[in-house]
Amino acid sequence: MAETAPRPTILEALEHRVLVLDGAMGTQIHDADLTLDDFDGLENCSEILCTSRPDVIRQIHAGYLAAGADVVETNTFGGMPHVLVEFDIQDRVHEINRAAVRLAREAALEHETPDRPRYVLGAIGPGTKLVTLGQITFDDLVASYRAQAEALIEGGPPTGFNADSETTGVDAVLVETCQDILQIKAVVSAIIQAQQHHGLWNTDRQVPIFVSITIEQQGTMLVGSDITAAVNALADLPIAGIGMNCATGPKEMTEHLRYLGANSTKHVTVYPNAGLPTLQEGRTVFPMQPGPFAEQVGHLAEEIGISLVGGCCGTTPAHIAAIAERVRTITPKKRDVAPEPGCSSLYRFVEYRQQNTTLNVGERCNASGSRRFKRLLEEEDWDQIVSLAREQMREGSHMLDVNVDYAGRDNASDMSIVVEKIVRQVDAPLMLDSTNPDVIEAGLKKAGGKCVLNSANLEDGEEKFAHFCQLAKTYGAALVLGTIDEDPEEAMARTADRKLSIAARMHALATETYGLAEDDLMFDPLVLPISTGMEKDRRSALETIEGTRRIAERFPKCQITCGLSNVSFGLKPAARQVLNSAFLHELVQAGMTSAILHISKILPRTKIPDYQWNAALNLIYDRRDGKDALPVEPPEELMQEIAAAN
Ligand code: THG
């Protein structure tokens, strides 16, 4: 007997051809002329048809498969508990989702041949409540999606032809029509948890996750995120594909898809509506006919290198047949993508490497770094906190550090509230700053963009370090790594040597053990004040500069940041301004890429008289003898102060 090749997984199939997804479910259900009885009396609950009229759903799948679809989606768009509860059938989540998987699989099996496998995607829609709009919490969303995901993937994907539709799960999950990045992070977490529950995650039967976002006609997702924010915030999540569906036709998606194709290393997918809807005699009509629709979708697939194409609202088996015909001969284009490293606000992408300047992180939303912020926190004056955040962006910050650590208050709750307020009202990526990972996680559950976590170090050993790395991994965040280790004598590295060696140890742990991307690591060589008058602090600035130089040389792909203002604690404001500015200048020469600072208090070299600049450099480089020291003009208040510290 001739041996048949094994059934390729959906990811293997995507390497060889453009796969065709099915079209709209809603229109097909509508055309079936069903009565309220068919819906078990649950008006507009299309998921119930999986159990009340399985014949109808199976027939719709069959129609798309016959038209040439390689992939069909389960009828489970609203099949999660927090949506089904609206029909009072939340206790039937497992039953309904299993029935949906079975129907799609039965139809797929009927059309599957050894040279043309057919795949089932488990559909998970956006639900009816968005985290970013405060309509549901992140944790409640994870719990709800997890229940649905557990049912969809139960049994794992088929391993061969002749799958058992009763006991196997979907080939992949499709999280679709996403309107909120935070919601996507919740669903992805839920699907991972569901796979861990079933023992599928990190095995050869892991179920791939595809995410499809919806960009409204005005050019952003419902909560305001543009494609740059979405691509960046999802880049580090373990998803196989990212794409677009719904809201518009293919033409309106072109620019967003081009960005996706050029900036995402994942598979790109698309299934547009049949054009922009119009109202005809009180009915919504999608105008694009199969021919032009398929031509545009096919053209996009060729140009951009899209792997999976299909149709959303208003598309029919005729549209899918036309697409199948159009893409039959396309071989998937190999895309060579190297995304620019960066993070994002809820709204847009921000590069880590700014042109001609550091990535400036505003330091003032910090309970121990700003008297004003501390007072506003005590007064719970959230509006003024938002104003302070906004002010820093107006001054030229690119990102905001947020630290609410303050004895006697519920720090996790404060972080949650502050981030929730800032994230929507201020277009700023956030650096969540706390020594307590639970406080940071409270912020992550409110921040749709890609955050930077500040910070992990080895002071309390590798377990706590691991906790920070895992948070970064789970939420797709970047991570500041402070050069401190367990050494009881000298925890915080004071020499360039130790700064580099601790950095190297953290780099290995973060990348090899926890799988973080190199360009998302932001080393902090930790500067201590040089203004204490104590001998042991005199070399702090220069060791930090030298440490920066060595870390930058050794890890050129990583970022480097520091809390700039630390260097001058205790000095008068005018002296701090000069010292901080000169120090930043030297750090940048050494390879520093970012700084946590008060940007409006930084002066360019040209705005500071030479003698002041020299006095600052003498202090920074600990030049005390006449030989090395730069010329400094005698007495003046500012000079006296810098000199006094020297
Ligand atoms: N590394 C990393 N994160 C950090 C630090 C660091 N986060 C906190 C801190 N250090 C950086 N942030 C600040 C914020 C404010 C000041 C210094 C560092 C500061 N504030 C004035 C003061 O204390 O005199 C107060 C000004 C006011 O009240 O308005 O100097 O090193 N990774």
PDB file of C-alpha atoms and ligand atoms in Angstrom, residues 363-364 366 368-372 401 403 431 433 454-455 480 482 524 526-527 561-566 568-570 576 596-598, ligand 1:
ATOM      1  CA  GLU A 363      10.519  61.322  35.910  1.00  0.00           C
ATOM      2  CA  ARG A 364       7.830  63.381  37.611  1.00  0.00           C
ATOM      3  CA  ASN A 366       6.884  59.484  40.963  1.00  0.00           C
ATOM      4  CA  SER A 368       9.281  59.753  45.883  1.00  0.00           C
ATOM      5  CA  GLY A 369      10.639  61.894  43.050  1.00  0.00           C
ATOM      6  CA  SER A 370       8.120  64.725  43.010  1.00  0.00           C
ATOM      7  CA  ARG A 371       6.506  66.549  45.898  1.00  0.00           C
ATOM      8  CA  ARG A 372       3.677  67.614  43.604  1.00  0.00           C
ATOM      9  CA  ASP A 401       7.870  56.774  34.338  1.00  0.00           C
ATOM     10  CA  ASN A 403       5.917  55.148  40.351  1.00  0.00           C
ATOM     11  CA  MET A 431       7.473  52.877  32.123  1.00  0.00           C
ATOM     12  CA  ASP A 433       8.176  51.674  38.046  1.00  0.00           C
ATOM     13  CA  ASN A 454      11.214  49.336  35.743  1.00  0.00           C
ATOM     14  CA  SER A 455      12.988  47.330  36.960  1.00  0.00           C
ATOM     15  CA  VAL A 480      14.840  47.740  32.622  1.00  0.00           C
ATOM     16  CA  GLY A 482      19.416  47.491  37.121  1.00  0.00           C
ATOM     17  CA  ASP A 524      20.536  50.739  33.927  1.00  0.00           C
ATOM     18  CA  LEU A 526      22.641  52.885  38.225  1.00  0.00           C
ATOM     19  CA  VAL A 527      24.206  56.177  39.092  1.00  0.00           C
ATOM     20  CA  THR A 561      18.919  54.122  30.478  1.00  0.00           C
ATOM     21  CA  CYS A 562      19.463  55.698  33.898  1.00  0.00           C
ATOM     22  CA  GLY A 563      17.794  57.903  36.478  1.00  0.00           C
ATOM     23  CA  LEU A 564      19.793  60.960  35.542  1.00  0.00           C
ATOM     24  CA  SER A 565      18.730  63.236  38.400  1.00  0.00           C
ATOM     25  CA  ASN A 566      20.076  60.805  40.983  1.00  0.00           C
ATOM     26  CA  SER A 568      22.935  65.472  41.779  1.00  0.00           C
ATOM     27  CA  PHE A 569      20.589  64.795  44.696  1.00  0.00           C
ATOM     28  CA  GLY A 570      20.843  67.419  47.390  1.00  0.00           C
ATOM     29  CA  ARG A 576      21.721  70.315  39.418  1.00  0.00           C
ATOM     30  CA  ILE A 596      14.708  59.159  33.087  1.00  0.00           C
ATOM     31  CA  LEU A 597      14.756  62.897  33.642  1.00  0.00           C
ATOM     32  CA  HIS A 598      13.003  66.235  33.834  1.00  0.00           C
TER      33      HIS A 598
HETATM   34  N1  THG B   1      16.850  54.035  37.676  1.00  0.00           N
HETATM   35  C1  THG B   1      15.661  53.557  37.261  1.00  0.00           C
HETATM   36  N2  THG B   1      14.504  54.053  37.691  1.00  0.00           N
HETATM   37  C2  THG B   1      14.492  55.078  38.579  1.00  0.00           C
HETATM   38  C3  THG B   1      15.708  55.613  39.033  1.00  0.00           C
HETATM   39  C4  THG B   1      16.901  55.068  38.549  1.00  0.00           C
HETATM   40  N3  THG B   1      13.312  55.598  39.010  1.00  0.00           N
HETATM   41  C5  THG B   1      13.283  56.585  40.034  1.00  0.00           C
HETATM   42  C6  THG B   1      14.518  57.465  40.011  1.00  0.00           C
HETATM   43  N4  THG B   1      15.682  56.672  39.917  1.00  0.00           N
HETATM   44  C7  THG B   1      14.475  58.387  38.837  1.00  0.00           C
HETATM   45  N5  THG B   1      13.493  59.414  39.034  1.00  0.00           N
HETATM   46  C8  THG B   1      13.754  60.559  39.736  1.00  0.00           C
HETATM   47  C9  THG B   1      12.719  61.437  39.939  1.00  0.00           C
HETATM   48  C10 THG B   1      12.925  62.647  40.588  1.00  0.00           C
HETATM   49  C11 THG B   1      14.179  62.956  41.060  1.00  0.00           C
HETATM   50  C12 THG B   1      15.221  62.081  40.873  1.00  0.00           C
HETATM   51  C13 THG B   1      15.018  60.884  40.204  1.00  0.00           C
HETATM   52  C14 THG B   1      14.415  64.245  41.766  1.00  0.00           C
HETATM   53  N6  THG B   1      13.378  64.909  42.266  1.00  0.00           N
HETATM   54  C15 THG B   1      13.513  66.131  43.052  1.00  0.00           C
HETATM   55  C16 THG B   1      14.305  65.888  44.308  1.00  0.00           C
HETATM   56  O1  THG B   1      14.122  64.844  44.931  1.00  0.00           O
HETATM   57  O2  THG B   1      15.030  66.770  44.684  1.00  0.00           O
HETATM   58  C17 THG B   1      12.164  66.580  43.532  1.00  0.00           C
HETATM   59  C18 THG B   1      11.595  67.568  42.647  1.00  0.00           C
HETATM   60  C19 THG B   1      10.189  67.912  43.050  1.00  0.00           C
HETATM   61  O3  THG B   1       9.759  67.701  44.197  1.00  0.00           O
HETATM   62  O4  THG B   1       9.494  68.360  42.149  1.00  0.00           O
HETATM   63  O5  THG B   1      15.539  64.654  41.886  1.00  0.00           O
HETATM   64  O6  THG B   1      18.018  55.490  38.886  1.00  0.00           O
HETATM   65  N7  THG B   1      15.668  52.544  36.386  1.00  0.00           N
END
